[in-house]
mmCIF file of C-alpha atoms and ligand atoms in Angstrom:
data_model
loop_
_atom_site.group_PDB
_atom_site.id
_atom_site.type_symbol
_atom_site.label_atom_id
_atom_site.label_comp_id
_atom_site.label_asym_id
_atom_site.label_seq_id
_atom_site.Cartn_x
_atom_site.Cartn_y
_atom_site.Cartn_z
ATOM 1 C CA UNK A 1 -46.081 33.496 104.590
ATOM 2 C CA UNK A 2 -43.019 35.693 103.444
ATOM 3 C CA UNK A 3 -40.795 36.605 105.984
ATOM 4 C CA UNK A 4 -40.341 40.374 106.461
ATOM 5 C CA UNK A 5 -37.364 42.001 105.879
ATOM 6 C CA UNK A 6 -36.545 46.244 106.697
ATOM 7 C CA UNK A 7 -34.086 47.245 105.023
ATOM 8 C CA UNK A 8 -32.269 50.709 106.298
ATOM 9 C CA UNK A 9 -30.866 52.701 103.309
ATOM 10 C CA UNK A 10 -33.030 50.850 101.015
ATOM 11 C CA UNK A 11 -33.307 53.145 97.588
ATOM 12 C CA UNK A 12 -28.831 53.246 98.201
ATOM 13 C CA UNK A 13 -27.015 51.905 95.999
ATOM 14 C CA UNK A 14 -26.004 48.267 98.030
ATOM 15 C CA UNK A 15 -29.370 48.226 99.599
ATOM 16 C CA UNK A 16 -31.430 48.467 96.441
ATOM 17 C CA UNK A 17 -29.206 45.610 94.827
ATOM 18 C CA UNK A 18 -30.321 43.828 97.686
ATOM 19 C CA UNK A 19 -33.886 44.348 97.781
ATOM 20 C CA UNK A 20 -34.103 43.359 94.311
ATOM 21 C CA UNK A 21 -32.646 40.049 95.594
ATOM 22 C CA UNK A 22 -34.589 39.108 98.270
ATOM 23 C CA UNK A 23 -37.745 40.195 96.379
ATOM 24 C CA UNK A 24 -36.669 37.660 93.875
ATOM 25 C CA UNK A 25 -36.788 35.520 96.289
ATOM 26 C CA UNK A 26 -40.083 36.216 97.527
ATOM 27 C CA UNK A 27 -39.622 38.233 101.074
ATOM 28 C CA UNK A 28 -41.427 41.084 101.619
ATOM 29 C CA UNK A 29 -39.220 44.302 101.436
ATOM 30 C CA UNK A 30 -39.595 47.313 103.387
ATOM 31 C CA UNK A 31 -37.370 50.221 102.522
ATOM 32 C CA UNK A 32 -36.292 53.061 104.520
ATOM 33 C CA UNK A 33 -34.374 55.845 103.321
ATOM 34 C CA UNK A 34 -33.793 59.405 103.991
ATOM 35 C CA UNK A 35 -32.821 60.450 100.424
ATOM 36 C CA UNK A 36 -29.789 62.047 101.613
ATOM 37 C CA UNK A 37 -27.566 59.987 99.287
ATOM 38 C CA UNK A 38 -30.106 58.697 97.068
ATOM 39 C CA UNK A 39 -33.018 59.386 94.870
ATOM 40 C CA UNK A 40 -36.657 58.208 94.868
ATOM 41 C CA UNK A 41 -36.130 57.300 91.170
ATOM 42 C CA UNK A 42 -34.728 54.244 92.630
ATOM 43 C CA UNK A 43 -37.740 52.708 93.596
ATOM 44 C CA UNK A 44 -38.973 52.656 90.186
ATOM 45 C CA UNK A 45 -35.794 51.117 88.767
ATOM 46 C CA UNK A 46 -36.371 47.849 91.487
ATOM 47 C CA UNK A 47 -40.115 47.813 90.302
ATOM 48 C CA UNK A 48 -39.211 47.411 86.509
ATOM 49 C CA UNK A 49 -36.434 44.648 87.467
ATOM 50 C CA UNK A 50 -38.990 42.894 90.291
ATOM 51 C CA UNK A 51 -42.562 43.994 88.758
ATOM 52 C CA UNK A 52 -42.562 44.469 92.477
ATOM 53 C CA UNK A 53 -43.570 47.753 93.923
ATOM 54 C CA UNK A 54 -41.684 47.543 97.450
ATOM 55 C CA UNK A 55 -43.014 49.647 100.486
ATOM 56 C CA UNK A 56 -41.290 52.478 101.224
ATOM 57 C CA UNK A 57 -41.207 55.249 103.976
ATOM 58 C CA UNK A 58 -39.040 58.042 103.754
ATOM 59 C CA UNK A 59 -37.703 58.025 107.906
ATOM 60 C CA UNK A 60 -35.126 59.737 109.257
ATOM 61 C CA UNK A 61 -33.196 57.319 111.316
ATOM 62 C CA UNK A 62 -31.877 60.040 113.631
ATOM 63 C CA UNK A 63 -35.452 60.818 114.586
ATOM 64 C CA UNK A 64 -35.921 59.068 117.809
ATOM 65 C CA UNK A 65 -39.554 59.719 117.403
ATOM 66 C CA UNK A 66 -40.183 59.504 113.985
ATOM 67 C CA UNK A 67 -37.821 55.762 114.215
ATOM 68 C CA UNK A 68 -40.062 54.495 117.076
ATOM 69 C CA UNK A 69 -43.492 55.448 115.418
ATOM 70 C CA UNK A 70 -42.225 53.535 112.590
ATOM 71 C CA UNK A 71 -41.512 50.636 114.382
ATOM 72 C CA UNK A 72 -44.618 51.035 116.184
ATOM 73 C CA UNK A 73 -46.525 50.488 112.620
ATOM 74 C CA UNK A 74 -44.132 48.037 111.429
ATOM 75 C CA UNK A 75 -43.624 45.391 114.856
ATOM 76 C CA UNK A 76 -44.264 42.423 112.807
ATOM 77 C CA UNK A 77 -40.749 42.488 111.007
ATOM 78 C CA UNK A 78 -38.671 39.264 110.812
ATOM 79 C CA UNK A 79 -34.909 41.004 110.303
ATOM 80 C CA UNK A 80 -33.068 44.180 109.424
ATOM 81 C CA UNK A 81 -30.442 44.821 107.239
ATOM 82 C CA UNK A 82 -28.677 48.006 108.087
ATOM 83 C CA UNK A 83 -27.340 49.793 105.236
ATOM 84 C CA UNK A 84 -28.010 53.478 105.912
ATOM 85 C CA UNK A 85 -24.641 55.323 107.206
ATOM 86 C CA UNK A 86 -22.860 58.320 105.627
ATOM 87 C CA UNK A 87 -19.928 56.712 104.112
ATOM 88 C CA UNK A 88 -17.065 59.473 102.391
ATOM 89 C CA UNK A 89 -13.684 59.061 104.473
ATOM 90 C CA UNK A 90 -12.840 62.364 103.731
ATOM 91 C CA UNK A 91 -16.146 64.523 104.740
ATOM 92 C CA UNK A 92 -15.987 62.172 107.714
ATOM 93 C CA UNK A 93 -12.284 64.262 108.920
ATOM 94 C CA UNK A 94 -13.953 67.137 108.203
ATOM 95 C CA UNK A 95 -17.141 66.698 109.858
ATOM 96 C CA UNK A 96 -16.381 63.754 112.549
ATOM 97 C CA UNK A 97 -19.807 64.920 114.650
ATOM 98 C CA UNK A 98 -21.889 64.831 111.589
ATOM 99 C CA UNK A 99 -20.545 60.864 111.269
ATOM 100 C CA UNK A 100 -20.459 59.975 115.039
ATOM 101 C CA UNK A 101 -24.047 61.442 115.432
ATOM 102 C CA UNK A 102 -25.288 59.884 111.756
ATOM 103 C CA UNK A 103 -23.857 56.444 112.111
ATOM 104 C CA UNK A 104 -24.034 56.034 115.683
ATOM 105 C CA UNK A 105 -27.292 57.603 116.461
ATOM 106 C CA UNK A 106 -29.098 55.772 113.729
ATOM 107 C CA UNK A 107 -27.552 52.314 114.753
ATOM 108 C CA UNK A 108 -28.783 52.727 118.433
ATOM 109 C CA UNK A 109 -33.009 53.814 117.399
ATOM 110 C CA UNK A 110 -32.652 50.785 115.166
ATOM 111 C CA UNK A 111 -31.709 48.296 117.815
ATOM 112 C CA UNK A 112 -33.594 49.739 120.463
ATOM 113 C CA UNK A 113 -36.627 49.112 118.688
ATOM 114 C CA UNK A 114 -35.177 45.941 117.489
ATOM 115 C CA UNK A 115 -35.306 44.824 121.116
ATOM 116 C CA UNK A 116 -38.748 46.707 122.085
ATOM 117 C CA UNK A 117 -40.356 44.677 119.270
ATOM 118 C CA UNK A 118 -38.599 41.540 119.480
ATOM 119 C CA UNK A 119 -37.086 41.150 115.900
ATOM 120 C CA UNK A 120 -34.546 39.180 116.164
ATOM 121 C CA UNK A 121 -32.160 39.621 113.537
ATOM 122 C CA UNK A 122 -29.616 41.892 112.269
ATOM 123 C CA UNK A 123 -27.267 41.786 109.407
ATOM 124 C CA UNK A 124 -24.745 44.814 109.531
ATOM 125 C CA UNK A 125 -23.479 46.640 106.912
ATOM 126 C CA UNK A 126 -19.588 46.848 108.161
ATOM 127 C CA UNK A 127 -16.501 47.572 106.235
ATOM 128 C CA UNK A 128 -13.033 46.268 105.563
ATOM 129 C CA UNK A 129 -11.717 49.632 106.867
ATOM 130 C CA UNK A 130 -12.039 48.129 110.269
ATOM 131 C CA UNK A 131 -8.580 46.676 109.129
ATOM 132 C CA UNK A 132 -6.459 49.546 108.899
ATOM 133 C CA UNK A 133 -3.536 48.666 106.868
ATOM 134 C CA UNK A 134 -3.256 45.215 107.246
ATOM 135 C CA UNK A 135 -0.365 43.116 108.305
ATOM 136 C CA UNK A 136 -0.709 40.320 106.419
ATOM 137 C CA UNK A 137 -2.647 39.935 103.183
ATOM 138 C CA UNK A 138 -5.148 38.314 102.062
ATOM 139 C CA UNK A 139 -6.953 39.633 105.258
ATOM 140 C CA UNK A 140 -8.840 37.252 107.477
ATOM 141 C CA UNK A 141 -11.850 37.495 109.921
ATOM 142 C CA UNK A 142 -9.221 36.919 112.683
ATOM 143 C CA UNK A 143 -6.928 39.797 111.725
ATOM 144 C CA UNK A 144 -6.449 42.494 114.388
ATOM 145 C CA UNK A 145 -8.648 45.646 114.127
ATOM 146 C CA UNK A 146 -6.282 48.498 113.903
ATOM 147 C CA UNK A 147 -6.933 52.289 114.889
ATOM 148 C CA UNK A 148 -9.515 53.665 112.139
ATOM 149 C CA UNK A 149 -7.789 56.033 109.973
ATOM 150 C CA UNK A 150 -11.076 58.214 109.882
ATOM 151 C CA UNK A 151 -14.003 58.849 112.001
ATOM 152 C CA UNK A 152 -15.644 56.899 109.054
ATOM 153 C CA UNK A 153 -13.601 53.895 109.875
ATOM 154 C CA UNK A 154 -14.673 54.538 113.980
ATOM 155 C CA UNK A 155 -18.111 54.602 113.080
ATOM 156 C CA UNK A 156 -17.891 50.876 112.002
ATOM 157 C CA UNK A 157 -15.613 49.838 114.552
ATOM 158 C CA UNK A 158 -17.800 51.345 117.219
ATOM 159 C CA UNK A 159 -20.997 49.977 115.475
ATOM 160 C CA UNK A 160 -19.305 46.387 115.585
ATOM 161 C CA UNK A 161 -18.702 46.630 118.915
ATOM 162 C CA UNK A 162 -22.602 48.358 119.760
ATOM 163 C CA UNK A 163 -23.435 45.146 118.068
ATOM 164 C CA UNK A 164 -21.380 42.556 119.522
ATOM 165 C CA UNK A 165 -22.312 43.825 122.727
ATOM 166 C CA UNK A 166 -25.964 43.810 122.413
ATOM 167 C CA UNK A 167 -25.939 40.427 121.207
ATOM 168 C CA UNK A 168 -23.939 39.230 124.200
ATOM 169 C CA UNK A 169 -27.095 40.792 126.586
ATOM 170 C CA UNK A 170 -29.989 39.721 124.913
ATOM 171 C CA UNK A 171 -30.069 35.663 124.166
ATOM 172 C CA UNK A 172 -32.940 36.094 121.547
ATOM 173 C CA UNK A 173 -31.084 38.529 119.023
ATOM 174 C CA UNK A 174 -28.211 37.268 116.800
ATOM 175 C CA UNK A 175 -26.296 39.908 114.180
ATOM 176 C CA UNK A 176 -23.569 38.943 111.085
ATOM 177 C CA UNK A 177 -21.333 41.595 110.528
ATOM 178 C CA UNK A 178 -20.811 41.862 106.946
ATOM 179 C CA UNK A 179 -17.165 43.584 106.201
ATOM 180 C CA UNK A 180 -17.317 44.725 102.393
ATOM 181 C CA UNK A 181 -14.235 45.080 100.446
ATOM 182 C CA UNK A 182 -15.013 47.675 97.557
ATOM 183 C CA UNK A 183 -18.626 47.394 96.029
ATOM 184 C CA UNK A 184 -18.273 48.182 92.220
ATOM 185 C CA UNK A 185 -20.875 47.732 89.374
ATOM 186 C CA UNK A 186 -24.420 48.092 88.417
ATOM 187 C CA UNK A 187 -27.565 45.403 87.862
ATOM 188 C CA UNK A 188 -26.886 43.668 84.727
ATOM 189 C CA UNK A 189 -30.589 45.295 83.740
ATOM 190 C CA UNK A 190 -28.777 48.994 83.790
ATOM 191 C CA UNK A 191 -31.820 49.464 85.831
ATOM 192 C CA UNK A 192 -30.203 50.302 89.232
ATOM 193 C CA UNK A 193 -26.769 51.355 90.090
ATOM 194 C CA UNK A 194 -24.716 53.829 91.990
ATOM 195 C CA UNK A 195 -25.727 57.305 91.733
ATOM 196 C CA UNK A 196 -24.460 59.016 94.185
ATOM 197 C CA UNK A 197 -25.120 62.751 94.858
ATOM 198 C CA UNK A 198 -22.452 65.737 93.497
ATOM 199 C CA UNK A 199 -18.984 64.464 92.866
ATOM 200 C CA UNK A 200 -17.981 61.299 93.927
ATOM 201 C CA UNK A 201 -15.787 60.261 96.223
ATOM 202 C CA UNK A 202 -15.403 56.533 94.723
ATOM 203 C CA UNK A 203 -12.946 55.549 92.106
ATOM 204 C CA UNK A 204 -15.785 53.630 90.001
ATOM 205 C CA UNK A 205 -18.382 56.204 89.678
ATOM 206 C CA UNK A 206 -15.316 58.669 88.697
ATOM 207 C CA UNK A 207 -14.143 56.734 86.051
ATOM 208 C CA UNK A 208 -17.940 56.488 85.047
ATOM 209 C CA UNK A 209 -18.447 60.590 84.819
ATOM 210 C CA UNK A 210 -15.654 60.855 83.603
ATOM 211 C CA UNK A 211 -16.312 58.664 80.392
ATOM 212 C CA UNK A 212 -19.805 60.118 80.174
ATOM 213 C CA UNK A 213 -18.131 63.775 80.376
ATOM 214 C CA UNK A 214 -19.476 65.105 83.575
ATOM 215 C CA UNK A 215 -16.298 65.320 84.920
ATOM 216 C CA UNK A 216 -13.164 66.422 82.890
ATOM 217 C CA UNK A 217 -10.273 64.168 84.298
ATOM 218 C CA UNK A 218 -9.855 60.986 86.662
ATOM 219 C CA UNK A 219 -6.870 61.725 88.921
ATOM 220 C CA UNK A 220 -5.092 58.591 90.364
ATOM 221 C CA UNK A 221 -3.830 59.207 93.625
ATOM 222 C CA UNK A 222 -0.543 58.663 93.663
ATOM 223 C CA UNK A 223 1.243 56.065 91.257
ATOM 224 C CA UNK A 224 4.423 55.708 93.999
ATOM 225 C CA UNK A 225 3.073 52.752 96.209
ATOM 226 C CA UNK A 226 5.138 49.703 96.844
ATOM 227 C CA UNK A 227 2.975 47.965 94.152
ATOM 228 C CA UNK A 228 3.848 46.139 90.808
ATOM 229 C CA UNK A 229 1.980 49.765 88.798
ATOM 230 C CA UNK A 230 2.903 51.601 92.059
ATOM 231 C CA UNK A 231 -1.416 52.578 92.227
ATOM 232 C CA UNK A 232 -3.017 51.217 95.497
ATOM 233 C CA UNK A 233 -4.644 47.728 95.493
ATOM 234 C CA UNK A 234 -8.520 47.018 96.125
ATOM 235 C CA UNK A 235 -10.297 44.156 96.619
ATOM 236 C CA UNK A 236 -13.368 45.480 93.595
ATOM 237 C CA UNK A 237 -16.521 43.295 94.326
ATOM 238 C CA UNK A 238 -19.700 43.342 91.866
ATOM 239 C CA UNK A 239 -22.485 45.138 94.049
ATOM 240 C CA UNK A 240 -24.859 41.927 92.944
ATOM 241 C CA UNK A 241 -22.520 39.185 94.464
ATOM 242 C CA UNK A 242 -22.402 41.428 97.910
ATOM 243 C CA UNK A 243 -25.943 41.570 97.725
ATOM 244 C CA UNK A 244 -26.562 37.963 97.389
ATOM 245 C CA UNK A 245 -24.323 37.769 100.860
ATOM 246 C CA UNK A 246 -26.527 39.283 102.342
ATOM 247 C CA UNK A 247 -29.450 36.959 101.115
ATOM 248 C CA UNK A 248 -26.848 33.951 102.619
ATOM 249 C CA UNK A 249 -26.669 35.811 105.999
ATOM 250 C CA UNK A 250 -30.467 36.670 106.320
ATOM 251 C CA UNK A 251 -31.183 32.745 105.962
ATOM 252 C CA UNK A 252 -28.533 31.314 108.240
ATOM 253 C CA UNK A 253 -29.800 33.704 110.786
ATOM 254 C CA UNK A 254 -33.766 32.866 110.290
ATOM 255 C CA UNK A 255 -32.612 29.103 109.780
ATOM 256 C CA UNK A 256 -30.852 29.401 113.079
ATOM 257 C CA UNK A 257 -27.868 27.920 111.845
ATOM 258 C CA UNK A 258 -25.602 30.609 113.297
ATOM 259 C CA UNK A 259 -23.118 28.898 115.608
ATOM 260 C CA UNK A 260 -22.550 32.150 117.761
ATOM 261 C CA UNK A 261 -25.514 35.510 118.571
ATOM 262 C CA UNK A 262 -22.659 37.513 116.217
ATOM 263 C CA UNK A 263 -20.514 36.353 113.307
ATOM 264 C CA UNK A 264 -18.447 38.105 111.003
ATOM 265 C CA UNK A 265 -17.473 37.376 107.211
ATOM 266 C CA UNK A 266 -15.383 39.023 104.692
ATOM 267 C CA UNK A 267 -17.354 39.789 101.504
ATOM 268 C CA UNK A 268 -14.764 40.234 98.749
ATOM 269 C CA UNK A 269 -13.653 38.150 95.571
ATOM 270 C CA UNK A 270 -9.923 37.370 97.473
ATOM 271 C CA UNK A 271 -8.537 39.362 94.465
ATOM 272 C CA UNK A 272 -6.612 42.554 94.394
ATOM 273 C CA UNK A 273 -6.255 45.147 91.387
ATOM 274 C CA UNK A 274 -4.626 48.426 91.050
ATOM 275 C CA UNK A 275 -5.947 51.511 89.919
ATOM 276 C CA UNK A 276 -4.277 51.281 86.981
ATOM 277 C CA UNK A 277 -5.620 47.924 86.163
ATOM 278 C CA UNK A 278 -9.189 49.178 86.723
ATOM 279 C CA UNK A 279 -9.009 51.908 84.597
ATOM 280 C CA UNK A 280 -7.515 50.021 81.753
ATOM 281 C CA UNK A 281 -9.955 47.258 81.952
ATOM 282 C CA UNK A 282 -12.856 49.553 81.903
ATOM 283 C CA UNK A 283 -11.393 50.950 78.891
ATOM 284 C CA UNK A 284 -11.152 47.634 77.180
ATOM 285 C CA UNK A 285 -14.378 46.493 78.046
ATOM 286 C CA UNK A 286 -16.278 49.392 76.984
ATOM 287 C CA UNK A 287 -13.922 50.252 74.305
ATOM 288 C CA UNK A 288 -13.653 53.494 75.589
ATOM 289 C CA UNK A 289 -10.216 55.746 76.236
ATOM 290 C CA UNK A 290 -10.261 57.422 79.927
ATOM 291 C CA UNK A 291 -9.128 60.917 80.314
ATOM 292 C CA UNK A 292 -6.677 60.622 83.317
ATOM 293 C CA UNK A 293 -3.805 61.909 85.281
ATOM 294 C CA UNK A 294 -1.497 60.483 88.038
ATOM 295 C CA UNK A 295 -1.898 63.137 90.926
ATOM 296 C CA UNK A 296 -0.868 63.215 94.748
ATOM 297 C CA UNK A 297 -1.540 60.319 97.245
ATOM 298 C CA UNK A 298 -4.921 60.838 98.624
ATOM 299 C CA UNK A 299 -4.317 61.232 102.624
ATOM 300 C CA UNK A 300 -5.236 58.437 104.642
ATOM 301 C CA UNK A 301 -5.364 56.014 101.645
ATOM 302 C CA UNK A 302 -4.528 52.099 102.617
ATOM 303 C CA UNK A 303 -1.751 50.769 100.054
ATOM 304 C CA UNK A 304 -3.249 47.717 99.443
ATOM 305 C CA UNK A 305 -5.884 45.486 101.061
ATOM 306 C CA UNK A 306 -7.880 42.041 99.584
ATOM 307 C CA UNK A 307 -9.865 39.921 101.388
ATOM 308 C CA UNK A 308 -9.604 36.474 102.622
ATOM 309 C CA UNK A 309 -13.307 35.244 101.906
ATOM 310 C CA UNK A 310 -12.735 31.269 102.936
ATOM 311 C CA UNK A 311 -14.797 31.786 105.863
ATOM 312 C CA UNK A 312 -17.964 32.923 103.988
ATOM 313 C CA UNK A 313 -17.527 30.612 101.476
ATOM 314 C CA UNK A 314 -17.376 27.923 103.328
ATOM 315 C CA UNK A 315 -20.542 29.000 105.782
ATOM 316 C CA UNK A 316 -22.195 31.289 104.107
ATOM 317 C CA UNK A 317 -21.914 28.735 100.867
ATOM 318 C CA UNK A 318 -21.243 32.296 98.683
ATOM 319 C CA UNK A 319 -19.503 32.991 96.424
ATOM 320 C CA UNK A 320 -18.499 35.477 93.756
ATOM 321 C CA UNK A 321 -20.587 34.694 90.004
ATOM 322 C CA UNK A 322 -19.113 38.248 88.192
ATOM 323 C CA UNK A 323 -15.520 39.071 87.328
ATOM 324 C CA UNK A 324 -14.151 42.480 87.452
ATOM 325 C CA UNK A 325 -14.849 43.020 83.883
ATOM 326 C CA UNK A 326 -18.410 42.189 84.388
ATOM 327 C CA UNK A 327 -18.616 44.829 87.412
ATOM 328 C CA UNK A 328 -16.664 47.284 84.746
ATOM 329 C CA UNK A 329 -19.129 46.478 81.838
ATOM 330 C CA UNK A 330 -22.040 47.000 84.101
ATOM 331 C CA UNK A 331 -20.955 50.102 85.864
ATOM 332 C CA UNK A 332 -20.901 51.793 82.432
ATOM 333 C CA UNK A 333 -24.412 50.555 81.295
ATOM 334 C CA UNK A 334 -25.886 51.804 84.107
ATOM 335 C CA UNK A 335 -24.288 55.526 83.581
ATOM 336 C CA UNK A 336 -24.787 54.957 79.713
ATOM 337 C CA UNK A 337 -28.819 54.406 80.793
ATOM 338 C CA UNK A 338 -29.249 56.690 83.700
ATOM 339 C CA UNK A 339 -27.991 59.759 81.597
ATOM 340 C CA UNK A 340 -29.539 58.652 78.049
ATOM 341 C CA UNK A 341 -25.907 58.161 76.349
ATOM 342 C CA UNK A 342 -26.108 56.205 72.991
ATOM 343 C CA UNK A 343 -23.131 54.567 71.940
HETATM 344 C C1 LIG B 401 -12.781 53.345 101.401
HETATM 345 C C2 LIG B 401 -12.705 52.276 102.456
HETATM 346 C C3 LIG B 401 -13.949 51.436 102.435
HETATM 347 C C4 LIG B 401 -15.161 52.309 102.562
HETATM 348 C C5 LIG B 401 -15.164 53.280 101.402
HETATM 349 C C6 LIG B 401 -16.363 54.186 101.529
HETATM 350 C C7 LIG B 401 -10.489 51.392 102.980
HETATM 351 C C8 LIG B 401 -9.419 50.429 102.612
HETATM 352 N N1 LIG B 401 -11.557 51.393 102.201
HETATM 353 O O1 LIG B 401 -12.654 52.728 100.182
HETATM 354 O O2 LIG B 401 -13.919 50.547 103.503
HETATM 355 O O3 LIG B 401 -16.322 51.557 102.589
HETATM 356 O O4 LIG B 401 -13.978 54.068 101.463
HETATM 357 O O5 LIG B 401 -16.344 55.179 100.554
HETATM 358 O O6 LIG B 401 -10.415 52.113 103.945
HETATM 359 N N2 LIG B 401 -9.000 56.593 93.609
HETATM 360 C C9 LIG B 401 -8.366 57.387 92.654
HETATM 361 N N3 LIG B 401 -9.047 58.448 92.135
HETATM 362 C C10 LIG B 401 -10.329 58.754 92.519
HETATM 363 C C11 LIG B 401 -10.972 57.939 93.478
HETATM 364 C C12 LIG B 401 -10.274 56.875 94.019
HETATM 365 O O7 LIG B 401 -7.225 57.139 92.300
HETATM 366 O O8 LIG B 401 -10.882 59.742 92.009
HETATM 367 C C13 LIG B 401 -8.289 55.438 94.154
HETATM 368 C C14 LIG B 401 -8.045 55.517 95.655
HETATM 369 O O9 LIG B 401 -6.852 56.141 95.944
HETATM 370 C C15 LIG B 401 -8.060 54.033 96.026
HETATM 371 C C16 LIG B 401 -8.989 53.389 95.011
HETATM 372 O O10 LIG B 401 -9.108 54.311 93.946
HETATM 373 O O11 LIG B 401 -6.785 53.496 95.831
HETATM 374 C C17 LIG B 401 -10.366 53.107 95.575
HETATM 375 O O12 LIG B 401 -10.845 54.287 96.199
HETATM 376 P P1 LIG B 401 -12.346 54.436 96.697
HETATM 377 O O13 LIG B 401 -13.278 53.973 95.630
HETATM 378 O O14 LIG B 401 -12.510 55.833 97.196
HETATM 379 O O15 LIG B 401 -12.483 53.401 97.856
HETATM 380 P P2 LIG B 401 -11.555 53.167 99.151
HETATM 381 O O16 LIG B 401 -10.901 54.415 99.558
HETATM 382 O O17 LIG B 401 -10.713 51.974 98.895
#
């Protein structure tokens, strides 16, 4: 029988790359989403890549009643992937209760019916921003965690350690904390993608709008770093390679080859490019010229930050398939598709 898998978040733009992966490889996808970030049209976009119609509920994760009569319906799961979280640094300054309450709340009616239910497994949807600006690059697992630079960044830290904790009490419940670098791309199918709602926040999707004309101008925060273009420095991972991580963590977890109840990888490609270099490789790929500008530093951006993925793949035996010009090429095919461009 196919294991059962909830996934929180699920019509987003990392969880439905990942529930078209595990469906491909036959588990049993639930979705739960609120829509707050994402649109039902989703669903239909992992049905034409799957010619799998996955179950979905529309829940409310900060519904204490609404989470446990959903859990009451669905005890039988096998593991969660946690995904939904409100995720914009700079809302998150603004609004730090709206995050603490969102991320935190959410996290603990998951894992209290996690317990309640006996389901044993979590994989976490945790960020590189746990980092801070790092000391020493590429970053390791091992490097310290620094003071978050947003109530964003807190969130994760404090849902790490909510985590860690929990799996320290209960012997039968193991977690992998998954720290993403920068998700980037679309499904090769231009079926799925990100589409996130009003103006984003992400460089990607910018650059996107602003090559379908939705939005006049990119502005490049700051071009003054101590970098070789002076732009800041990313680690930019194809959303399809960080979703097939998260395949690799599900089965070490139900294979019980986890040597600890919590581990922690890196998920990034152990490369860094600048802004710059993104913007002119999407242009080259796409043959497409970018209306930009260089603007202000954006407050509370990191200079520059890549990952150290050794650990993952080494244990997780995963690793990057896509280059960045893949995740560039995609990107646009999605946006090209989504909003009927022809070129
Ligand atoms: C940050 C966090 C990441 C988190 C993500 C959620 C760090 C190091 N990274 O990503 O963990 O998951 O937010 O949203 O804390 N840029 C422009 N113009 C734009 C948009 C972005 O120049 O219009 C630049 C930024 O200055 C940055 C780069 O592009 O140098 C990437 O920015 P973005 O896509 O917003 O991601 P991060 O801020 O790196």
């Amino acid at each position: 029988m196919s294991k059962k898998i909830l996934i929180t978040g699920g019509t987003g733009y990392i969880g439905s790359h990942t529930a078209v992966e595990l469906i491909q490889k036959n588990y049993e996808v639930f979705l739960v989403d609120n829509f707050s970030n994402s649109h039902s049209s989703v669903l239909q976009g992992i049905k034409r890549i799957t010619q799998i119609e996955p179950h979905f509920t529309k829940l409310e994760l900060t519904d204490k009643q609404a989470v446990a009569e959903y859990f009451a319906d669905h005890h039988d799961l096998d593991a969660v992937i946690h995904f939904a979280a409100l995720k914009a640094v700079g809302e998150s300054v603004e609004k730090p209760l709206l995050y603490y309450q969102n991320n935190l709340i959410s996290l603990l009616h998951l894992l209290e019916n996690m317990i309640e239910y006996q389901i044993p497994y979590l994989v976490f949807s945790s960020s590189c921003t746990v980092y801070g600006e790092p000391d020493k690059l590429p970053i390791k697992e091992t490097a310290p965690i620094k003071p978050a630079l947003s109530p964003y960044g807190n969130t994760k830290q404090i849902s790490e350690e909510i985590i860690v904790d929990l799996t320290k009490a209960e012997d039968n419940f193991s977690a992998i904390l998954l720290r993403y670098f920068n998700p980037i791309g679309a499904h090769p199918s231009g079926l799925i993608g990100e589409l996130p709602i009003g103006i984003p926040n992400n460089l990607v999707p910018y650059i996107t709008q602003t090559a379908a004309g939705i939005r006049d101008v990119l502005r490049i925060f700051g071009d003054d770093y101590d970098t070789p273009d002076g732009t800041c420095i990313r680690d930019y991972i194809h959303v399809v390679d960080l979703a097939k991580a998260h395949i690799a963590a599900l089965e070490r977890l139900i294979n019980a080859e986890n040597e600890s109840n919590c581990e922690v990888f890196n998920i990034g490609t152990g490369r860094g490019h600048s802004v710059l270099e993104i913007v002119h490789t999407f242009e080259k790929v796409n043959h497409i010229k970018l209306n930009y500008i260089i603007d202000d530093r954006r407050e509370g951006d990191v200079e520059k930050v890549w990952a150290d993925n050794t650990k993952a793949q080494k244990i997780l035996q995963w690793k990057p398939q896509f280059t960045i010009e893949d995740a560039l090429r995609d990107a646009w095919q999605w946006e090209k598709n989504y909003r009927g461009i022809k070129t």
